[in-house]
Amino acid sequence: VTAAPAVAPRADDEGRFARGALVGTGYIGGSLALALTHAGRVGAWVGCDADRERLGRARLLGLVRETAPSPAEAVRGADLVVVAVPVLAGPAVMRAIAEAVRPEALIVDVGSTKQSIVAAAATLPDPGRFVGCHPIAGRERTGPEVADVNLFRGRYVILTPVAETAPAAIEAAAALWRAAGARLTQMDPAHHDEVMAAVSHLPHVVAYSLILTLAGLSGEVGRDLVGMSGAGLRDTTRIASSSPEMWRSIFLDNRACVLGMIEAFAARVDALRRLIATGNGDELVRLLTEARAARARILEQPGS
Amino acid sequence: VTAAPAVAPRADDEGRFARGALVGTGYIGGSLALALTHAGRVGAWVGCDADRERLGRARLLGLVRETAPSPAEAVRGADLVVVAVPVLAGPAVMRAIAEAVRPEALIVDVGSTKQSIVAAAATLPDPGRFVGCHPIAGRERTGPEVADVNLFRGRYVILTPVAETAPAAIEAAAALWRAAGARLTQMDPAHHDEVMAAVSHLPHVVAYSLILTLAGLSGEVGRDLVGMSGAGLRDTTRIASSSPEMWRSIFLDNRACVLGMIEAFAARVDALRRLIATGNGDELVRLLTEARAARARILEQPGS
């Protein structure tokens, strides 16, 4: 790693950062680096990644200009730090950079859970300069090869500042995401984790369980179902192609909320099962009709 | 209804039918009528529908040339009968047409379950002229307005002939579907119903249950989840926008198979739940990786 250049230690008046550290060079981190470079918000990125091979690819792809052997080395001299690792690894990264990061640097993350990373920010020299961020974007892709400069365009990013977060840090983080084309909203970290357990983590549990059910069918049925599904199964299980590592991390990090949602879901499945078993067609139609209306309501974009 | 014209009572040597009866003028039936008219396989359609208003729209749209007040009236003089009603209503339609239908007419259906309609064919004057058919197409649309001449192009149609089905009837039904652009395969009716319980009926139970779980969340979480989902929830629950009437019918008609699949699914959900609760990350990653590979295998098109 090259020595840190002599630059302003934080964003200038135009919201530009001279040196960004990207800890984790996967799809989301790589896309954010691309978008901020493209928007002229970050002069140069130094990247690091526990997967050295992926880090090499991110550099060859031009997502980062330099590489560093560790998070602590990467953040030295940086005025912006982006933590983009699987959420279970986030707190360890925060501890690893605590000694080396400039107190004035803005630190953001992109993880799908927020309570643990926000708690880990307490180890930073200035916890007020950390802003938890969750971009609602990603689909089932992985790796720096598919990094997309437009990934965040028009998508929501949830900021999860807490009482000690500096208002200037919140504004600086918001400005970065706006530069990447995102729309912003804010939530308390615990509330965020509950909402995401509902709209994202539970659907992943469900999609994985559904495909595992089919995979577990033996004999002729297991053989003949191959290729016999319409678009329904394809769409219902699309997110079961997501990264196993990332989802292990999310399920375990947000364990309590996810378990609560699974319990609520299992009760709903059982309610439908009972209506089918008893042949209660009227109540079935009522519930299925309610589901259709609820879906339209839940998927509607606020303000649209 | 006009009197039946004096026409050949069955397909001519070119596989053309002078007069088709369409019992049920919804999306699937309407699309098949359009496709067969367009392919020059049916001279004129007479339609009937328990929903008189929908029948009127199907006629205005030109899907059928004439209308009839009942299935029995519709099939009089027809050399082709297409039964395209919700599957629970199928057996009653078969009984209703048994007296009026020409013994030589070819009779097909388009339902998503096959055991009950195949059993009901026993009431026909010549059960050998009935061929159970299930086009794997449809998505969540309903109504004659969205009928699509290309709906079946490149899609699979499963034929479910039984021992008494006449080989000539099977060939005539296959020729019709090929004229609509479909690809063909065959299954035993009971086997079909098991396979479909896995790849289609269970995913619908799951999608409905998932959206009902979210709809049942109260307080701030229930409020704030609106609009906060990514593409994942949208895709996972797309089929929960399907017709409640149609799915009540399928769930109840294929009750035993659907209940078996729900039981297998609930066990898979519970297995994931236990791994999350106990923090068994290694086994979680193993299962999620298995799911991803299984999905690719199950969704692959045979022969592709």
Coordinates of C-alpha atoms in Angstrom, one line a residue:
Chain A
V1 CA 0.0 0.0 0.0
T2 CA 1.2 3.5 -0.8
A3 CA 1.5 6.1 1.9
A4 CA -1.5 8.3 2.4
P5 CA -1.3 11.5 0.3
A6 CA -1.4 14.9 2.0
V7 CA -5.0 15.7 1.5
A8 CA -7.8 17.3 3.4
P9 CA -8.9 14.8 6.1
R10 CA -12.6 15.1 5.3
A11 CA -15.0 16.1 2.6
D12 CA -14.4 19.6 1.1
D13 CA -17.2 22.1 0.9
E14 CA -18.4 20.4 -2.3
G15 CA -18.8 17.1 -0.5
R16 CA -15.8 15.6 -2.2
F17 CA -13.5 13.1 -0.5
A18 CA -9.9 12.8 -1.6
R19 CA -9.3 9.2 -0.5
G20 CA -11.9 6.6 0.2
A21 CA -11.3 3.2 1.8
L22 CA -13.4 0.4 0.6
V23 CA -13.5 -2.5 3.0
G24 CA -15.0 -5.4 1.1
T25 CA -14.9 -5.3 -2.7
G26 CA -18.0 -7.3 -3.6
Y27 CA -21.1 -6.3 -5.7
I28 CA -22.6 -3.7 -3.4
G29 CA -19.3 -2.1 -2.2
G30 CA -17.9 -2.1 -5.8
S31 CA -21.1 -0.5 -7.2
L32 CA -21.0 2.2 -4.6
A33 CA -17.3 2.9 -5.3
L34 CA -18.1 3.1 -9.0
A35 CA -21.0 5.4 -8.5
L36 CA -19.1 7.8 -6.2
T37 CA -16.1 7.9 -8.5
H38 CA -18.4 8.5 -11.4
A39 CA -20.2 11.3 -9.5
G40 CA -16.8 13.0 -8.8
R41 CA -17.3 12.5 -5.0
V42 CA -14.2 10.4 -4.3
G43 CA -10.7 11.1 -5.7
A44 CA -9.2 7.6 -5.3
W45 CA -10.2 4.4 -3.6
V46 CA -8.0 2.0 -1.7
G47 CA -9.6 -1.4 -1.3
C48 CA -9.1 -4.3 1.0
D49 CA -10.8 -7.7 1.1
A50 CA -10.4 -10.9 3.1
D51 CA -10.7 -12.6 -0.3
R52 CA -7.4 -11.5 -1.8
E53 CA -8.3 -12.9 -5.2
R54 CA -11.5 -10.9 -5.4
L55 CA -9.5 -7.8 -4.3
G56 CA -7.1 -8.3 -7.2
R57 CA -10.1 -8.5 -9.6
A58 CA -11.6 -5.3 -8.1
R59 CA -8.3 -3.5 -8.8
L60 CA -8.0 -4.9 -12.3
L61 CA -11.6 -3.8 -13.0
G62 CA -10.6 -0.3 -11.8
L63 CA -13.0 -0.2 -8.9
V64 CA -10.1 0.7 -6.6
R65 CA -6.8 2.3 -7.5
E66 CA -4.8 0.8 -4.6
T67 CA -5.0 -2.2 -2.4
A68 CA -4.2 -2.7 1.2
P69 CA -3.5 -5.9 3.2
S70 CA -5.9 -5.1 6.0
P71 CA -8.8 -2.8 7.0
A72 CA -6.5 -0.9 9.3
E73 CA -4.0 -0.3 6.5
A74 CA -6.8 0.6 4.1
V75 CA -8.3 3.3 6.3
R76 CA -5.1 5.1 7.1
G77 CA -5.3 8.5 5.6
A78 CA -8.8 8.0 4.2
D79 CA -11.4 10.7 4.7
L80 CA -14.2 8.3 3.8
V81 CA -14.6 4.7 4.8
V82 CA -17.2 2.3 3.3
V83 CA -17.6 -1.0 5.2
A84 CA -19.1 -3.4 2.7
V85 CA -18.6 -6.9 4.2
P86 CA -21.1 -9.6 5.2
V87 CA -22.9 -8.2 8.2
L88 CA -21.5 -10.8 10.7
A89 CA -18.0 -9.5 9.8
G90 CA -19.0 -5.8 10.2
P91 CA -18.3 -5.4 14.0
A92 CA -14.8 -7.0 13.7
V93 CA -14.0 -4.6 10.9
M94 CA -15.1 -1.7 13.1
R95 CA -12.8 -2.9 15.8
A96 CA -10.0 -3.4 13.3
I97 CA -10.1 0.1 12.0
A98 CA -10.7 1.9 15.3
E99 CA -6.9 2.5 16.0
A100 CA -6.0 3.6 12.5
V101 CA -9.0 5.6 11.2
R102 CA -8.8 9.4 11.4
P103 CA -11.4 10.7 13.9
E104 CA -12.7 13.1 11.3
A105 CA -13.3 10.5 8.6
L106 CA -16.9 9.8 7.6
I107 CA -17.6 6.1 8.0
V108 CA -20.6 4.4 6.4
D109 CA -21.6 0.8 5.9
V110 CA -24.0 -0.9 3.5
G111 CA -25.2 -3.9 5.5
S112 CA -28.7 -5.4 5.6
T113 CA -28.8 -5.4 9.4
K114 CA -28.1 -2.4 11.5
Q115 CA -28.2 -3.0 15.3
S116 CA -24.9 -4.9 15.5
I117 CA -22.8 -2.5 13.4
V118 CA -24.3 0.6 15.1
A119 CA -23.4 -1.0 18.5
A120 CA -19.8 -1.7 17.2
A121 CA -19.4 2.0 16.2
A122 CA -18.8 2.7 19.9
T123 CA -15.2 1.5 19.5
L124 CA -14.5 4.2 16.9
P125 CA -12.5 7.3 18.0
D126 CA -15.6 9.4 17.1
P127 CA -18.7 7.2 17.0
G128 CA -20.6 10.3 15.9
R129 CA -18.9 10.1 12.5
F130 CA -20.4 6.6 11.7
V131 CA -23.7 6.5 9.8
G132 CA -25.4 3.1 9.3
C133 CA -26.7 2.8 5.8
H134 CA -28.8 0.1 4.0
P135 CA -29.3 0.4 0.3
I136 CA -32.4 -1.6 -0.8
A137 CA -30.7 -2.9 -3.9
G138 CA -28.8 -5.9 -4.9
R139 CA -30.8 -8.8 -6.2
E140 CA -28.9 -12.1 -6.2
R141 CA -25.7 -11.0 -7.8
T142 CA -22.2 -11.2 -6.2
G143 CA -18.7 -10.1 -7.0
P144 CA -16.9 -7.0 -8.3
E145 CA -17.4 -8.2 -11.9
V146 CA -21.0 -7.2 -11.9
A147 CA -20.6 -3.9 -10.1
D148 CA -23.1 -1.4 -11.5
V149 CA -22.6 2.3 -11.5
N150 CA -26.5 2.7 -11.6
L151 CA -27.3 0.1 -9.0
F152 CA -28.6 2.7 -6.5
R153 CA -30.4 5.0 -9.0
G154 CA -34.0 5.5 -7.8
R155 CA -33.6 3.0 -5.0
Y156 CA -34.2 3.6 -1.3
V157 CA -31.3 3.9 1.1
I158 CA -32.3 3.6 4.8
L159 CA -30.0 5.7 7.1
T160 CA -30.0 4.6 10.8
P161 CA -28.4 7.4 12.7
V162 CA -28.7 7.3 16.5
A163 CA -28.7 10.0 19.2
E164 CA -24.9 10.4 19.2
T165 CA -24.5 10.6 15.4
A166 CA -23.3 14.0 14.3
P167 CA -25.8 15.8 12.1
A168 CA -23.0 16.8 9.8
A169 CA -22.1 13.2 9.3
I170 CA -25.7 12.3 8.5
E171 CA -25.9 15.1 6.0
A172 CA -22.6 14.0 4.4
A173 CA -23.7 10.4 4.1
A174 CA -27.0 11.5 2.6
A175 CA -25.2 13.6 0.1
L176 CA -23.1 10.6 -1.0
W177 CA -26.1 8.4 -1.6
R178 CA -27.9 11.2 -3.4
A179 CA -24.9 11.6 -5.7
A180 CA -25.3 7.8 -6.4
G181 CA -28.9 8.5 -7.4
A182 CA -30.6 7.0 -4.3
R183 CA -33.7 8.2 -2.4
L184 CA -33.3 8.4 1.4
T185 CA -35.3 7.5 4.4
Q186 CA -34.4 7.1 8.1
M187 CA -35.1 4.5 10.7
D188 CA -34.0 3.5 14.2
P189 CA -31.6 0.5 13.9
A190 CA -33.9 -1.9 15.9
H191 CA -36.9 -0.8 13.9
H192 CA -34.9 -1.2 10.6
D193 CA -34.0 -4.8 11.6
E194 CA -37.6 -5.7 12.3
V195 CA -38.9 -4.2 9.0
M196 CA -36.2 -5.9 7.0
A197 CA -36.8 -9.3 8.8
A198 CA -40.4 -8.9 7.4
V199 CA -39.8 -7.7 3.8
S200 CA -36.5 -9.3 3.0
H201 CA -35.1 -11.8 5.5
L202 CA -38.3 -13.9 5.8
P203 CA -38.8 -14.0 2.0
H204 CA -35.3 -15.5 1.7
V205 CA -36.0 -18.1 4.4
V206 CA -39.2 -19.0 2.5
A207 CA -37.5 -19.1 -1.0
Y208 CA -34.7 -21.3 0.3
S209 CA -37.2 -23.6 2.1
L210 CA -39.3 -23.9 -1.0
I211 CA -36.5 -25.0 -3.2
L212 CA -35.1 -27.3 -0.6
T213 CA -38.6 -28.9 -0.3
L214 CA -38.6 -29.6 -4.1
A215 CA -35.0 -30.7 -4.0
G216 CA -35.9 -33.2 -1.3
L217 CA -38.6 -35.0 -3.3
S218 CA -37.5 -38.4 -4.4
G219 CA -38.5 -40.9 -7.0
E220 CA -40.5 -40.0 -10.1
V221 CA -42.0 -36.8 -8.7
G222 CA -38.5 -35.5 -7.9
R223 CA -37.3 -36.4 -11.4
D224 CA -40.3 -35.2 -13.4
L225 CA -40.7 -31.8 -11.8
V226 CA -37.5 -30.7 -13.6
G227 CA -38.5 -28.2 -16.2
M228 CA -42.2 -28.5 -15.5
S229 CA -42.5 -25.2 -13.6
G230 CA -43.9 -22.1 -15.1
A231 CA -42.7 -18.6 -14.3
G232 CA -44.2 -18.9 -10.8
L233 CA -41.6 -21.1 -9.3
R234 CA -38.8 -19.2 -11.1
D235 CA -39.9 -15.9 -9.6
T236 CA -40.9 -17.3 -6.2
T237 CA -37.4 -18.8 -5.7
R238 CA -35.2 -16.3 -7.5
I239 CA -33.7 -15.0 -4.3
A240 CA -32.7 -18.5 -3.3
S241 CA -29.8 -17.9 -5.8
S242 CA -28.4 -15.3 -3.5
S243 CA -25.0 -15.6 -1.8
P244 CA -25.1 -18.4 0.9
E245 CA -22.4 -16.6 2.9
M246 CA -24.2 -13.3 2.9
W247 CA -27.5 -14.9 4.0
R248 CA -26.0 -17.0 6.7
S249 CA -24.6 -13.8 8.0
I250 CA -27.9 -11.9 7.8
F251 CA -30.0 -14.7 9.3
L252 CA -27.6 -15.1 12.3
D253 CA -27.0 -11.4 12.8
N254 CA -30.7 -10.6 12.9
R255 CA -31.6 -13.9 14.5
A256 CA -34.2 -12.7 17.0
C257 CA -36.2 -10.8 14.4
V258 CA -35.9 -13.5 11.8
L259 CA -37.1 -16.2 14.2
G260 CA -40.1 -14.1 15.1
M261 CA -41.0 -13.7 11.5
I262 CA -40.6 -17.4 10.8
E263 CA -43.0 -18.1 13.7
A264 CA -45.6 -15.7 12.3
F265 CA -45.2 -17.2 8.8
A266 CA -45.5 -20.8 10.0
A267 CA -48.8 -19.9 11.7
R268 CA -50.1 -18.4 8.4
V269 CA -49.1 -21.5 6.5
D270 CA -50.8 -23.7 9.1
A271 CA -54.0 -21.5 8.8
L272 CA -54.1 -22.1 5.0
R273 CA -53.4 -25.7 5.5
R274 CA -56.3 -26.1 7.9
L275 CA -58.7 -24.3 5.5
I276 CA -57.6 -26.7 2.7
A277 CA -57.8 -29.8 4.9
T278 CA -61.3 -28.9 6.0
G279 CA -62.4 -27.7 2.6
N280 CA -63.4 -24.3 3.8
G281 CA -63.6 -22.7 0.4
D282 CA -65.4 -19.5 1.4
E283 CA -62.7 -18.6 3.9
L284 CA -60.0 -19.6 1.5
V285 CA -61.3 -17.2 -1.1
R286 CA -61.6 -14.5 1.5
L287 CA -58.0 -14.9 2.6
L288 CA -56.6 -15.2 -0.9
T289 CA -58.5 -12.0 -1.9
E290 CA -57.1 -10.3 1.2
A291 CA -53.6 -11.4 0.2
R292 CA -53.9 -9.9 -3.3
A293 CA -55.0 -6.6 -1.9
A294 CA -52.3 -6.6 0.8
R295 CA -49.6 -7.3 -1.8
A296 CA -50.6 -4.3 -3.9
R297 CA -50.6 -2.1 -0.7
I298 CA -47.2 -3.4 0.6
L299 CA -45.4 -3.1 -2.7
E300 CA -46.5 0.4 -3.4
Q301 CA -43.8 3.0 -3.3
P302 CA -44.2 5.7 -0.7
G303 CA -44.9 9.0 -2.3
S304 CA -45.7 7.4 -5.7
Chain B
V1 CA -78.1 -19.6 -29.5
T2 CA -78.2 -20.4 -33.2
A3 CA -78.8 -23.9 -34.5
A4 CA -75.7 -26.0 -35.2
P5 CA -74.7 -25.8 -38.8
A6 CA -74.5 -28.9 -40.8
V7 CA -70.8 -29.6 -40.6
A8 CA -68.5 -32.5 -40.3
P9 CA -68.8 -33.8 -36.8
R10 CA -65.0 -34.1 -36.2
A11 CA -61.7 -32.8 -37.4
D12 CA -61.2 -33.1 -41.2
D13 CA -58.0 -34.7 -42.5
E14 CA -56.1 -31.5 -42.0
G15 CA -57.0 -31.4 -38.3
R16 CA -59.5 -28.6 -38.7
F17 CA -62.7 -28.4 -36.6
A18 CA -65.7 -26.6 -38.0
R19 CA -67.3 -25.7 -34.7
G20 CA -65.6 -25.4 -31.3
A21 CA -67.4 -25.0 -28.0
L22 CA -65.6 -23.0 -25.4
V23 CA -66.9 -23.6 -21.9
G24 CA -65.4 -20.9 -19.8
T25 CA -64.2 -17.7 -21.5
G26 CA -61.4 -16.6 -19.2
Y27 CA -57.8 -15.9 -19.9
I28 CA -56.6 -19.5 -20.7
G29 CA -59.7 -20.5 -22.6
G30 CA -59.8 -17.2 -24.5
S31 CA -56.2 -17.5 -25.4
L32 CA -56.6 -21.0 -26.7
A33 CA -59.6 -20.0 -28.8
L34 CA -57.7 -17.1 -30.2
A35 CA -54.6 -19.3 -31.0
L36 CA -56.7 -22.0 -32.7
T37 CA -58.7 -19.6 -34.7
H38 CA -55.5 -17.8 -35.8
A39 CA -54.0 -21.1 -36.8
G40 CA -57.0 -22.0 -38.9
R41 CA -57.9 -25.0 -36.8
V42 CA -61.4 -24.0 -35.7
G43 CA -64.0 -22.4 -38.0
A44 CA -66.2 -20.8 -35.3
W45 CA -66.5 -20.8 -31.6
V46 CA -69.6 -20.9 -29.5
G47 CA -68.9 -19.8 -26.0
C48 CA -70.6 -20.2 -22.7
D49 CA -69.7 -19.0 -19.2
A50 CA -71.4 -19.0 -15.8
D51 CA -70.3 -15.4 -15.7
R52 CA -72.7 -13.9 -18.3
E53 CA -71.1 -10.6 -18.2
R54 CA -67.6 -12.1 -19.0
L55 CA -69.2 -14.1 -21.8
G56 CA -70.6 -10.9 -23.3
R57 CA -67.1 -9.4 -23.2
A58 CA -65.6 -12.5 -24.8
R59 CA -68.0 -12.1 -27.7
L60 CA -67.4 -8.4 -28.1
L61 CA -63.7 -9.1 -28.2
G62 CA -64.3 -11.6 -31.0
L63 CA -63.0 -14.6 -29.1
V64 CA -66.3 -16.4 -29.7
R65 CA -68.7 -15.9 -32.6
E66 CA -71.8 -17.1 -30.7
T67 CA -72.9 -17.5 -27.2
A68 CA -74.9 -20.3 -25.5
P69 CA -76.8 -20.2 -22.2
S70 CA -75.4 -23.5 -20.9
P71 CA -72.6 -26.0 -21.5
A72 CA -75.1 -28.4 -22.9
E73 CA -76.4 -25.9 -25.5
A74 CA -72.8 -24.8 -26.3
V75 CA -71.6 -28.3 -27.2
R76 CA -74.6 -29.2 -29.4
G77 CA -73.2 -29.7 -32.9
A78 CA -69.6 -29.0 -31.9
D79 CA -66.8 -31.2 -33.1
L80 CA -64.4 -29.8 -30.5
V81 CA -65.1 -28.9 -26.9
V82 CA -62.6 -27.0 -24.7
V83 CA -63.5 -27.1 -21.0
A84 CA -61.7 -24.0 -19.4
V85 CA -63.4 -23.5 -16.1
P86 CA -62.0 -23.5 -12.5
V87 CA -61.0 -27.1 -11.8
L88 CA -63.5 -27.7 -9.1
A89 CA -66.3 -26.9 -11.6
G90 CA -64.8 -29.2 -14.3
P91 CA -66.6 -32.5 -13.3
A92 CA -70.0 -30.7 -13.2
V93 CA -69.4 -29.4 -16.7
M94 CA -68.5 -32.9 -17.9
R95 CA -71.8 -34.2 -16.5
A96 CA -73.7 -31.3 -17.9
I97 CA -72.5 -31.9 -21.5
A98 CA -72.7 -35.7 -21.4
E99 CA -76.2 -35.8 -22.8
A100 CA -75.7 -33.2 -25.5
V101 CA -72.2 -33.7 -26.8
R102 CA -71.6 -35.7 -30.0
P103 CA -69.8 -39.0 -29.3
E104 CA -67.3 -38.2 -32.0
A105 CA -66.4 -34.8 -30.7
L106 CA -62.9 -34.2 -29.3
I107 CA -63.0 -33.0 -25.7
V108 CA -60.1 -31.3 -24.0
D109 CA -59.7 -29.3 -20.9
V110 CA -57.0 -26.9 -19.7
G111 CA -57.1 -27.4 -15.9
S112 CA -54.2 -27.4 -13.5
T113 CA -55.4 -30.6 -11.8
K114 CA -56.2 -33.8 -13.7
Q115 CA -57.4 -36.6 -11.6
S116 CA -60.9 -35.3 -11.0
I117 CA -61.6 -34.3 -14.6
V118 CA -60.2 -37.5 -16.0
A119 CA -62.5 -39.4 -13.6
A120 CA -65.5 -37.3 -14.6
A121 CA -64.9 -38.2 -18.3
A122 CA -66.4 -41.6 -17.5
T123 CA -69.9 -39.9 -17.8
L124 CA -69.2 -38.9 -21.5
P125 CA -70.8 -41.0 -24.3
D126 CA -67.2 -41.9 -25.4
P127 CA -64.7 -41.3 -22.6
G128 CA -62.0 -42.3 -25.1
R129 CA -62.5 -38.9 -26.9
F130 CA -61.5 -36.9 -23.8
V131 CA -57.9 -35.8 -23.4
G132 CA -56.8 -34.1 -20.2
C133 CA -54.5 -31.2 -21.0
H134 CA -52.6 -28.8 -18.8
P135 CA -50.8 -25.9 -20.4
I136 CA -48.0 -24.6 -18.2
A137 CA -48.8 -21.0 -18.9
G138 CA -50.9 -18.3 -17.4
R139 CA -49.1 -16.2 -14.8
E140 CA -51.5 -14.1 -12.6
R141 CA -53.8 -12.7 -15.3
T142 CA -57.5 -13.2 -15.6
G143 CA -60.3 -12.4 -18.0
P144 CA -60.9 -12.5 -21.7
E145 CA -59.5 -9.0 -22.1
V146 CA -56.0 -10.2 -21.7
A147 CA -56.3 -13.3 -23.9
D148 CA -53.1 -13.7 -25.8
V149 CA -52.7 -15.5 -29.1
N150 CA -49.1 -16.3 -28.3
L151 CA -49.7 -17.5 -24.7
F152 CA -48.8 -21.1 -25.4
R153 CA -45.9 -20.5 -27.8
G154 CA -42.9 -22.4 -26.6
R155 CA -44.6 -23.5 -23.4
Y156 CA -45.1 -27.1 -22.2
V157 CA -48.5 -28.7 -22.3
I158 CA -48.9 -31.9 -20.3
L159 CA -51.3 -34.4 -21.8
T160 CA -52.7 -36.9 -19.3
P161 CA -54.3 -39.7 -21.4
V162 CA -55.3 -42.9 -19.7
A163 CA -55.7 -46.5 -20.9
E164 CA -59.1 -45.9 -22.4
T165 CA -58.1 -42.7 -24.3
A166 CA -58.3 -43.3 -28.0
P167 CA -54.9 -42.9 -29.7
A168 CA -56.5 -40.8 -32.4
A169 CA -57.9 -38.4 -29.8
I170 CA -54.5 -38.0 -28.2
E171 CA -53.0 -37.2 -31.6
A172 CA -55.7 -34.7 -32.4
A173 CA -55.3 -32.9 -29.1
A174 CA -51.5 -32.9 -29.5
A175 CA -52.0 -31.4 -33.0
L176 CA -54.1 -28.6 -31.6
W177 CA -51.6 -27.6 -29.0
R178 CA -48.8 -27.8 -31.6
A179 CA -50.8 -25.5 -33.8
A180 CA -50.9 -23.1 -30.8
G181 CA -47.1 -23.3 -30.6
A182 CA -46.8 -25.5 -27.5
R183 CA -44.4 -28.3 -26.7
L184 CA -45.9 -31.6 -25.5
T185 CA -45.2 -34.1 -22.8
Q186 CA -47.4 -36.8 -21.2
M187 CA -48.0 -37.9 -17.6
D188 CA -50.4 -40.1 -15.7
P189 CA -53.1 -37.9 -14.1
A190 CA -52.1 -38.8 -10.5
H191 CA -48.5 -38.3 -11.2
H192 CA -49.3 -35.0 -12.9
D193 CA -51.2 -33.8 -9.8
E194 CA -48.2 -34.7 -7.5
V195 CA -45.7 -32.9 -9.7
M196 CA -47.9 -29.8 -10.0
A197 CA -48.5 -29.8 -6.2
A198 CA -44.7 -29.4 -5.9
V199 CA -43.8 -27.0 -8.6
S200 CA -47.0 -24.8 -8.7
H201 CA -49.5 -25.4 -5.9
L202 CA -47.1 -25.3 -3.1
P203 CA -45.4 -22.1 -4.4
H204 CA -48.8 -20.5 -4.4
V205 CA -49.6 -21.5 -0.8
V206 CA -46.2 -20.1 0.2
A207 CA -46.6 -16.8 -1.7
Y208 CA -50.1 -16.3 -0.2
S209 CA -48.8 -17.2 3.3
L210 CA -45.9 -14.8 3.0
I211 CA -47.9 -11.8 2.0
L212 CA -50.6 -12.6 4.6
T213 CA -47.8 -12.7 7.2
L214 CA -46.7 -9.2 6.3
A215 CA -50.3 -8.0 6.1
G216 CA -50.8 -9.3 9.6
L217 CA -48.0 -7.3 11.1
S218 CA -49.3 -4.5 13.2
G219 CA -48.0 -1.2 14.6
E220 CA -45.0 0.7 13.2
V221 CA -43.4 -2.4 11.5
G222 CA -46.6 -3.0 9.6
R223 CA -46.8 0.6 8.6
D224 CA -43.1 1.1 7.7
L225 CA -42.6 -2.0 5.6
V226 CA -44.8 -0.4 2.9
G227 CA -42.6 0.4 -0.1
M228 CA -39.4 -0.8 1.7
S229 CA -39.1 -4.1 -0.1
G230 CA -36.7 -4.7 -3.0
A231 CA -37.4 -6.8 -6.0
G232 CA -37.1 -9.9 -3.8
L233 CA -40.5 -9.6 -2.1
R234 CA -42.1 -8.5 -5.4
D235 CA -41.0 -11.6 -7.2
T236 CA -41.4 -14.0 -4.3
T237 CA -45.1 -13.0 -4.0
R238 CA -46.0 -12.2 -7.6
I239 CA -48.2 -15.3 -7.8
A240 CA -50.2 -14.2 -4.8
S241 CA -51.9 -11.8 -7.2
S242 CA -53.5 -14.8 -8.9
S243 CA -57.2 -15.4 -9.1
P244 CA -58.5 -16.4 -5.6
E245 CA -61.4 -18.3 -7.2
M246 CA -59.1 -20.3 -9.4
W247 CA -56.7 -21.1 -6.5
R248 CA -59.4 -22.1 -4.1
S249 CA -60.5 -24.5 -6.7
I250 CA -57.0 -25.9 -7.3
F251 CA -56.1 -26.2 -3.6
L252 CA -59.3 -28.1 -2.8
D253 CA -59.4 -30.2 -5.9
N254 CA -55.8 -31.4 -5.4
R255 CA -56.2 -31.4 -1.6
A256 CA -54.3 -34.6 -0.7
C257 CA -51.2 -33.7 -2.8
V258 CA -51.2 -30.1 -1.7
L259 CA -51.4 -31.1 2.0
G260 CA -48.5 -33.5 1.6
M261 CA -46.4 -30.7 0.0
I262 CA -47.3 -28.2 2.8
E263 CA -46.2 -30.8 5.4
A264 CA -42.8 -31.3 3.6
F265 CA -42.4 -27.6 3.3
A266 CA -43.2 -26.9 6.9
A267 CA -40.5 -29.4 7.9
R268 CA -37.9 -27.6 5.8
V269 CA -38.8 -24.2 7.2
D270 CA -38.5 -25.7 10.7
A271 CA -35.1 -27.1 9.8
L272 CA -33.8 -23.7 8.7
R273 CA -35.4 -22.2 11.8
R274 CA -33.5 -24.5 14.1
L275 CA -30.2 -23.8 12.3
I276 CA -30.7 -20.1 12.8
A277 CA -31.8 -20.5 16.4
T278 CA -28.8 -22.6 17.3
G279 CA -26.4 -20.4 15.2
N280 CA -25.3 -23.4 13.1
G281 CA -23.6 -21.3 10.4
D282 CA -21.7 -24.1 8.7
E283 CA -24.8 -26.2 8.1
L284 CA -26.7 -23.1 7.1
V285 CA -24.2 -22.3 4.4
R286 CA -24.2 -25.9 3.2
L287 CA -28.0 -25.9 2.9
L288 CA -28.2 -22.5 1.2
T289 CA -25.6 -23.6 -1.3
E290 CA -27.5 -26.8 -1.9
A291 CA -30.6 -24.7 -2.5
R292 CA -28.9 -22.6 -5.1
A293 CA -27.7 -25.6 -7.0
A294 CA -31.0 -27.4 -6.8
R295 CA -32.8 -24.3 -8.1
A296 CA -30.7 -24.2 -11.2
R297 CA -31.3 -28.0 -11.8
I298 CA -35.1 -27.8 -11.2
L299 CA -35.7 -24.8 -13.4
E300 CA -33.7 -26.1 -16.3
Q301 CA -35.7 -26.9 -19.4
P302 CA -35.6 -30.5 -20.4
G303 CA -33.8 -30.9 -23.7
S304 CA -32.3 -27.4 -23.5

